[in-house]
Every structure is written in C-alpha cells, then in structure tokens.
mmCIF file of C-alpha atoms and ligand atoms in Angstrom:
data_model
loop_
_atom_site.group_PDB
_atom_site.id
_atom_site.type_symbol
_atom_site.label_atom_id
_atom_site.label_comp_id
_atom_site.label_asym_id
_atom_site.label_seq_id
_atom_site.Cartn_x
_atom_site.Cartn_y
_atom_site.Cartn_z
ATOM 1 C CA UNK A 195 72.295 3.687 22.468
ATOM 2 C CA UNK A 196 70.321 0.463 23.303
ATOM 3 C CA UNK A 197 67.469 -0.933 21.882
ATOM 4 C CA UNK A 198 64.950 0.596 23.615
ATOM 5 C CA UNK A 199 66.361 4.163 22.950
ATOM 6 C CA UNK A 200 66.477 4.170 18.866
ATOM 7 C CA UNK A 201 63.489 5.113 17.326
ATOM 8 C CA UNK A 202 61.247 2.774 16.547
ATOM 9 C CA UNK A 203 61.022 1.070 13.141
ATOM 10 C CA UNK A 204 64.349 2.482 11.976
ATOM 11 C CA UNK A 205 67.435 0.078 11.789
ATOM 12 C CA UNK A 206 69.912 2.659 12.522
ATOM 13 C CA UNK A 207 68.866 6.423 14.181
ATOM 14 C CA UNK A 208 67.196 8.291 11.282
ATOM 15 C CA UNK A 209 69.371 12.285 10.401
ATOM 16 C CA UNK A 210 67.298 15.344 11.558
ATOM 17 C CA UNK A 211 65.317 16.897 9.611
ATOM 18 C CA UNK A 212 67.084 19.831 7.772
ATOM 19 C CA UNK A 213 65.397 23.076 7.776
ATOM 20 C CA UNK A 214 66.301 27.112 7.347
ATOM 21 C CA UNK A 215 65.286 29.506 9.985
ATOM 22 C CA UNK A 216 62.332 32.291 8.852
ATOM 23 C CA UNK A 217 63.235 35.656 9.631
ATOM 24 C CA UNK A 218 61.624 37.529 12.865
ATOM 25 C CA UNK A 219 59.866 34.003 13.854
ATOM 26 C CA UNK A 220 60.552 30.559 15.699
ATOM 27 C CA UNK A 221 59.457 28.725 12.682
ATOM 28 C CA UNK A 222 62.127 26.934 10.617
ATOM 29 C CA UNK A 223 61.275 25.989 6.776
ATOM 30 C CA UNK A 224 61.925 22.035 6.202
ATOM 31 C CA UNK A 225 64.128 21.473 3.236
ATOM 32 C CA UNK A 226 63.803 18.664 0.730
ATOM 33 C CA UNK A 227 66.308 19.287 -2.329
ATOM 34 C CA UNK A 228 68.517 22.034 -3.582
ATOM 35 C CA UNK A 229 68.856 22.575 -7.115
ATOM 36 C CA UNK A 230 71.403 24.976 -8.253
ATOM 37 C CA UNK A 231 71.430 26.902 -11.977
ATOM 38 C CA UNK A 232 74.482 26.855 -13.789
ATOM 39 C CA UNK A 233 76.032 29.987 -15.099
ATOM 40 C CA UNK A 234 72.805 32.447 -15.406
ATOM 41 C CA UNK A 235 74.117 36.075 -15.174
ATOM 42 C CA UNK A 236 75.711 36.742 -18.481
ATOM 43 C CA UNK A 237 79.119 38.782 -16.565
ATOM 44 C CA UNK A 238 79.766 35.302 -14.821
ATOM 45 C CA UNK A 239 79.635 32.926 -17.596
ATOM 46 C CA UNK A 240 82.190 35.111 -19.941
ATOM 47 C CA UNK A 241 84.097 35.050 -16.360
ATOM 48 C CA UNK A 242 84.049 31.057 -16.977
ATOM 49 C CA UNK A 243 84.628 30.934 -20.733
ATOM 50 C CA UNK A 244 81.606 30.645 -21.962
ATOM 51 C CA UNK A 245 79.052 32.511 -24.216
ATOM 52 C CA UNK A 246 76.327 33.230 -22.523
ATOM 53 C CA UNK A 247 73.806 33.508 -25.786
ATOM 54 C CA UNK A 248 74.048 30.034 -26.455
ATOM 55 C CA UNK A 249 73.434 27.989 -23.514
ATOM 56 C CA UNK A 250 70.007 26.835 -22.470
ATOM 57 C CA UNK A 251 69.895 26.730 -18.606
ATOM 58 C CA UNK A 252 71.345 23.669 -16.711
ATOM 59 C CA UNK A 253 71.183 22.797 -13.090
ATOM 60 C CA UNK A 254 73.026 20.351 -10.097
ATOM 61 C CA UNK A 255 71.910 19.659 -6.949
ATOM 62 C CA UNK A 256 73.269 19.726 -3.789
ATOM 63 C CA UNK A 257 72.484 17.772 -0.680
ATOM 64 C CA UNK A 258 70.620 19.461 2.013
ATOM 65 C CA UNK A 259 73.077 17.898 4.231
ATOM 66 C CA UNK A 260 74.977 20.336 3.045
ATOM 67 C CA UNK A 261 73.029 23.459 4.366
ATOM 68 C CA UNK A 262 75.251 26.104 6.944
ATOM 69 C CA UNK A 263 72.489 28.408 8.560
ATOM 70 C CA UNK A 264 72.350 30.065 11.698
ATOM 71 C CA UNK A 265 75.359 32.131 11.450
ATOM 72 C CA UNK A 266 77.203 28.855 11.488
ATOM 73 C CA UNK A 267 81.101 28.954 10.454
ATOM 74 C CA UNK A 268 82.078 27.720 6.896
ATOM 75 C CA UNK A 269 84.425 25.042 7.974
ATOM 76 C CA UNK A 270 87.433 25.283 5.243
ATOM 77 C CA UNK A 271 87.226 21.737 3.078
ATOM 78 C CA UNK A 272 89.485 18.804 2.473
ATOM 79 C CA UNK A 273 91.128 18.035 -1.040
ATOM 80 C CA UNK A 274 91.010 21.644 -2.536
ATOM 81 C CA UNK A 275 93.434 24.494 -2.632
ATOM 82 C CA UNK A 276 90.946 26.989 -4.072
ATOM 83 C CA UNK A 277 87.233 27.145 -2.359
ATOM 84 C CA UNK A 278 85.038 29.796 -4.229
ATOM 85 C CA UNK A 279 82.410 32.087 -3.293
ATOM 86 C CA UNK A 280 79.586 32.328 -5.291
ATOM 87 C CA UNK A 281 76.625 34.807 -3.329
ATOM 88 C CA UNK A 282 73.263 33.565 -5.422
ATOM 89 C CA UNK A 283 70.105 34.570 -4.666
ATOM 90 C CA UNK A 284 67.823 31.449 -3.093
ATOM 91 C CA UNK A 285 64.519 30.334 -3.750
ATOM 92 C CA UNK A 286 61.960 28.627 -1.284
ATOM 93 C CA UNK A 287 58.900 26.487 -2.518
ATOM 94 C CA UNK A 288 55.365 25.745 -0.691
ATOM 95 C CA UNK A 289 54.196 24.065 -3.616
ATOM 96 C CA UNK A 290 55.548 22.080 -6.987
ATOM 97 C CA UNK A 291 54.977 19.664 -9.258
ATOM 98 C CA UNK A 292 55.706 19.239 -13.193
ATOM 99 C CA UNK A 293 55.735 20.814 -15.715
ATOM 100 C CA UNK A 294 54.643 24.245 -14.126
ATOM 101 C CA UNK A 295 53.593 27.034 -16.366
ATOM 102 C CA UNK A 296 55.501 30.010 -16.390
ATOM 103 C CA UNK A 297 52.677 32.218 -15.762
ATOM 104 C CA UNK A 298 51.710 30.088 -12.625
ATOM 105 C CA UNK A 299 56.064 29.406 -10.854
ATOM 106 C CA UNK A 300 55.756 32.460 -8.702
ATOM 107 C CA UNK A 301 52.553 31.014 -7.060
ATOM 108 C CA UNK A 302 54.447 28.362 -5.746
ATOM 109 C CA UNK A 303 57.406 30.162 -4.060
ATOM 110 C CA UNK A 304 57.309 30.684 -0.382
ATOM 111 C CA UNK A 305 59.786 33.317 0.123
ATOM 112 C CA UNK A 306 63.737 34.013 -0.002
ATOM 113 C CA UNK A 307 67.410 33.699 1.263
ATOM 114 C CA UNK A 308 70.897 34.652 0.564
ATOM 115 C CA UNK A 309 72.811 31.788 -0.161
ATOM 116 C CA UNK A 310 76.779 30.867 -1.201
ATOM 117 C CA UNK A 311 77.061 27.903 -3.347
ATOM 118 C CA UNK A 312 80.554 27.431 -2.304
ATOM 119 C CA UNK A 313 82.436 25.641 -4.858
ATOM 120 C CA UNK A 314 86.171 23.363 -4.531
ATOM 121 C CA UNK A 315 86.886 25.221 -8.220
ATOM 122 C CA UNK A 316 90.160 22.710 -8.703
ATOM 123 C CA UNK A 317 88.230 19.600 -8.694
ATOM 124 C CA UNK A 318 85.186 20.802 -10.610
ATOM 125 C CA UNK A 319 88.839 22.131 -13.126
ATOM 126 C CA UNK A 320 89.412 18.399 -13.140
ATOM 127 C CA UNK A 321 85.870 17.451 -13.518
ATOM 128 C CA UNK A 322 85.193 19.668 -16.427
ATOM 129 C CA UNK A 323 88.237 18.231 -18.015
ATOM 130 C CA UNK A 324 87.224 14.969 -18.053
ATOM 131 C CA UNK A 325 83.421 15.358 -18.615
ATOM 132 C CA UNK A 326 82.250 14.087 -15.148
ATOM 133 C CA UNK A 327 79.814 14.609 -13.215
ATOM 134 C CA UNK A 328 80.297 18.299 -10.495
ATOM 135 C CA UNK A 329 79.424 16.742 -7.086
ATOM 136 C CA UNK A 330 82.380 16.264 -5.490
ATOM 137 C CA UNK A 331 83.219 20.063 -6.485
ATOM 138 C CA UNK A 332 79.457 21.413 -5.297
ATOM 139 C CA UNK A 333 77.710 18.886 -3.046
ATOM 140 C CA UNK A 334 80.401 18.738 0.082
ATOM 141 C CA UNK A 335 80.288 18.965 3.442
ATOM 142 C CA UNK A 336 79.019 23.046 4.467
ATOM 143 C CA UNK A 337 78.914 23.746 0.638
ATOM 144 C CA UNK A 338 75.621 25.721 0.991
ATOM 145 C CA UNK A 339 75.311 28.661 3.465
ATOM 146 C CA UNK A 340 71.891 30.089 3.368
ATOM 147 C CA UNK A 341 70.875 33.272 5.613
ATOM 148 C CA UNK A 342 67.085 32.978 7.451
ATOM 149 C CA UNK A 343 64.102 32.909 4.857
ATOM 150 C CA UNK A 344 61.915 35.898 3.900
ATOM 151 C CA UNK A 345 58.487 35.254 2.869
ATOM 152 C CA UNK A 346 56.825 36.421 -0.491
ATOM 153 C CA UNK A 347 54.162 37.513 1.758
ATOM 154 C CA UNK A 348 56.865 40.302 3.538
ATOM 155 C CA UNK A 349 58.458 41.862 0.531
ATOM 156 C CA UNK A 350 57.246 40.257 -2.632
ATOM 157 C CA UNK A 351 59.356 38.485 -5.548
ATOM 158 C CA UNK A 352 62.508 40.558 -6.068
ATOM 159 C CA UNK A 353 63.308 40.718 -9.560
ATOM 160 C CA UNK A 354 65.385 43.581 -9.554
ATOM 161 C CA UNK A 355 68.390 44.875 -6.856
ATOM 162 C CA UNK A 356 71.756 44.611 -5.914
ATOM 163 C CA UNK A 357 73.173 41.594 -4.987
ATOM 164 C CA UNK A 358 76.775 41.092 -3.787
ATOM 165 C CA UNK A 359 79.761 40.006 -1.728
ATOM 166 C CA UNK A 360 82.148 41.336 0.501
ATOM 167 C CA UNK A 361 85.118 39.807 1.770
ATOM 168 C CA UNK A 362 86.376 41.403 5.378
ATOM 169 C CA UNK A 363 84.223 44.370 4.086
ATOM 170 C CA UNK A 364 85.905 44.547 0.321
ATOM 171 C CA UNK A 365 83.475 44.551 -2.564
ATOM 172 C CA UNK A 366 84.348 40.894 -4.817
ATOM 173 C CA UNK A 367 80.965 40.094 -6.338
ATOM 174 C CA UNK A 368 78.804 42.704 -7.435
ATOM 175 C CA UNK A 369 75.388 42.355 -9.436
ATOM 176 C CA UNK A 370 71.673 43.217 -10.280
ATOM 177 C CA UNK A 371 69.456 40.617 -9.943
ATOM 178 C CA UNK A 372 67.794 42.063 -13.316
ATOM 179 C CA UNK A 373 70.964 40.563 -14.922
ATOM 180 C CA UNK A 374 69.534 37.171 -14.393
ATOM 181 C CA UNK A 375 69.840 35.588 -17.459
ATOM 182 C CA UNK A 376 66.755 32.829 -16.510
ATOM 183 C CA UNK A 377 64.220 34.985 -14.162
ATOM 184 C CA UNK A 378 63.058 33.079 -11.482
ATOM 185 C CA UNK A 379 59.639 31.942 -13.228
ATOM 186 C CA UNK A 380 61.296 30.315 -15.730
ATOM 187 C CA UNK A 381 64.428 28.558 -13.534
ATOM 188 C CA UNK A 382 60.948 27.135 -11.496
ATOM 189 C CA UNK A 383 58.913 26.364 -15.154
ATOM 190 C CA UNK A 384 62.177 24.651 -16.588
ATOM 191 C CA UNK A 385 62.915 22.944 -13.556
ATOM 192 C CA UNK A 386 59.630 21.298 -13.477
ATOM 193 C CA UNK A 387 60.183 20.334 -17.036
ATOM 194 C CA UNK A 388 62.908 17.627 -15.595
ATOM 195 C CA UNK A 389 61.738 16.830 -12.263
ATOM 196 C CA UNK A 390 59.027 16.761 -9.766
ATOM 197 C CA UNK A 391 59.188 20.152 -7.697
ATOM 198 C CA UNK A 392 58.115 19.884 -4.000
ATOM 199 C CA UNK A 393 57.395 21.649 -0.845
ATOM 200 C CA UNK A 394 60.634 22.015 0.956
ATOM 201 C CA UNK A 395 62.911 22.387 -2.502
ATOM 202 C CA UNK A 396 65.654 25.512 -2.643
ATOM 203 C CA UNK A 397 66.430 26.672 -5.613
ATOM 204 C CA UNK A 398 70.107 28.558 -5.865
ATOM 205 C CA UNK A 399 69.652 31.044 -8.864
ATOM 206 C CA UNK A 400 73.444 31.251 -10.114
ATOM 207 C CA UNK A 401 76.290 34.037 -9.367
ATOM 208 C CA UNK A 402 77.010 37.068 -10.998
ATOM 209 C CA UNK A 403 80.607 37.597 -11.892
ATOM 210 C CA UNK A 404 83.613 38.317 -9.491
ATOM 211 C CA UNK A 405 83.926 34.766 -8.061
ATOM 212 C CA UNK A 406 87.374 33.537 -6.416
ATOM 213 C CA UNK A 407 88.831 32.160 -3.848
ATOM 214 C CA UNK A 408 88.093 32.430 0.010
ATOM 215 C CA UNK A 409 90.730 32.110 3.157
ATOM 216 C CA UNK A 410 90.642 30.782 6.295
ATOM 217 C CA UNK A 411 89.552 33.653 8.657
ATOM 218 C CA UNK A 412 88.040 35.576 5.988
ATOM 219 C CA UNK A 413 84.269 37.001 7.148
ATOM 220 C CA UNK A 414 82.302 36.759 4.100
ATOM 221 C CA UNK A 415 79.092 39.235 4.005
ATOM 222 C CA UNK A 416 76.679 38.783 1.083
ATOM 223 C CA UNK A 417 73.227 40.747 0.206
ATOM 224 C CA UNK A 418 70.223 40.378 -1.860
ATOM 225 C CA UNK A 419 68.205 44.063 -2.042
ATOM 226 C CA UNK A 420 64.771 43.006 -0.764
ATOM 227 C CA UNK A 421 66.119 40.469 0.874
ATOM 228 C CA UNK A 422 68.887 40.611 3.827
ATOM 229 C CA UNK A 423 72.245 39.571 4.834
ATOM 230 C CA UNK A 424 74.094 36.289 5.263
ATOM 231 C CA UNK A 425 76.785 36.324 7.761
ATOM 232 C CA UNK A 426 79.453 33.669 7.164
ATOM 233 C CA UNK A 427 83.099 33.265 8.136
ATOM 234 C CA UNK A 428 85.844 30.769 6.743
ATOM 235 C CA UNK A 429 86.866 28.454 9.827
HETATM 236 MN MN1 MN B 159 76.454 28.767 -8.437
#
C-alpha cells in the first residue's frame, strides 16, 4: 500500500473496529473491552477446587481481538493439548462509569449474547502454579465466541433460565442462570468499583459446571433461555 492509500494521520493502517452483530437488524454493536468473572456459579468452582463461600468475585479481560461472531469457526489453538469450553452468559453496555450503584447497573446494559470463554486449561494449570498472570490461557487468538446481541429492550434482563452446552448434540454444561453466584447488577457495581465502565464493554458472567475439553470437528451449540443460540464449531 503506498502513501497515498493509508489512512491519513496513522503511521501504520489502523485494525477495524470490532463489533457483535444485533439480532434481526444490520446494526453491529462496537466493542471496547471484555471483562470476564472468575468462577461465579457455585457447581463450577467446587469443579475447580475451590469453595465457593469464600471468594469475593474476581475478573480478567480479554482482548476484543479476540471476538469469533458470525457463525465463524473456532480455529483449534497453538501450545495447548486441552482447549475448554466454558458457555457464559454475556453482557452488553450503552453506558458506564465508576463506581455504579447497584440499584442503578441494569440501567446501563444494552442487551445480551451467548458467549464461550474458551480457555487453553494446561497453561492457565501452569499459570496457577506459579502465581502468574491468566492471559496467555484466556486472551488468545478466537478465545471469545459470542452469538448476535439481544437488546434489553426485546426480552428484558434474564436473571433466571437454563443455560448450557452441547457438544455434537450431547448435553456437557448444564445450568440456571439463578445459580449465579454474583447477579449481573452486582458483577456491573463491582466492576465499576476497579475500573471505568464504558459504552462498548462485554462483560462474560462465568460458567456453570461441566467444563472440559473440545476436539477438532466438534460442533459446539450453547443457549441462554431468553436469550438464543451460539453456533460454533472446532476447526
Ligand atoms: Mn469463564
């Protein structure tokens, strides 16, 4: 590309902007960050080794880089022998800022997704191990396949449902979104507590119990009552 072609006032040619399709429209939802919750369905956490009573909620992000949508393919990832599925329910902000009141998260939430926070389970092993940081075991290439949005205005804030996962149409996650251990009020009012929510932000809610390992080939079906299907398969 010469000169004249690259956009102006940018040294190299700036990424696209990444953004999640809204259900039954041609408009797309720009996305700014993804913050993920740590262990927050009780069934999962025991799953992990932990006691769920104890914990205070904790979060990581991942890039939104790292967003599959569109019925895109889950490419299978380098370095790992054992990629997990975790199905989470996603949220969608119109609004932030800090320190948001409990009373006042749902105000800012746009709408929802299904969403896998896939996860390279041997290196975050390793990670855990040695008390480092989770990145290269959450925030890789395709790590976050998220189904079209569904606005608040269409079908509310779903606090309650099943939510699960199906691998080549065999049940391996299976949950109630009223198992939440942090409702999604207070995932947005804590959040807000240590940074400075935005328009554009995804929030990934955590994964009931049943996670494991995916295949290449496998078609991977997950569902949020309320919400919809995401359509993904291992490539
Ligand atoms: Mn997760």
């Amino acid at each position: 590309m010469n000169t004249l072609e690259r956009s102006k006032g940018f040294v190299i040619e700036p990424q696209a902007q990444v953004s999640v399709p809204v259900r039954g429209t041609e408009d797309r939802f720009p996305v700014h960050r993804i913050y993920c919750v740590g262990r927050n369905y009780a069934a999962h956490a025991v799953e992990m080794g932990h006691d769920p009573d104890k914990e205070p909620p904790f979060f990581f992000q991942k890039s939104p880089s790292n967003l599959v949508t569109d019925g895109q393919d889950f490419p299978y990832p380098q370095v790992t022998q054992d990629v997990h599925h975790e199905i989470e329910l996603v949220v969608a902000l119109s609004s932030g800022g800090r320190d948001i009141p409990v009373e006042r998260a749902l105000d800012c939430v746009y709408g929802y997704a299904v969403g896998l926070d896939m996860t390279r389970r041997d290196i975050q092993a390793e990670l855990k191990k040695m008390s480092r940081p989770w990145d290269a075991a959450k925030s890789f290439e395709h790590s976050a396949p998220c189904s079209e949005l569904v606005p608040a205005t269409e079908i509310g804030h779903p606090s309650a449902g099943a939510i699960w996962l199906k691998i080549n149409g065999e049940t391996r996650q299976e949950g109630d979104l009223d198992q939440l251990i942090w409702k999604t009020p207070e995932v947005i009012a804590h959040l807000s507590s240590l940074f400075e929510l935005r328009a554009g932000d995804l929030i990934m809610t955590g994964t009931p119990s049943g996670v494991g390992p995916v295949l290449r080939g496998d078609a991977l079906h997950g569902f949020v009552a309320g919400v919809g299907d995401l359509h993904c398969t291992v490539a």
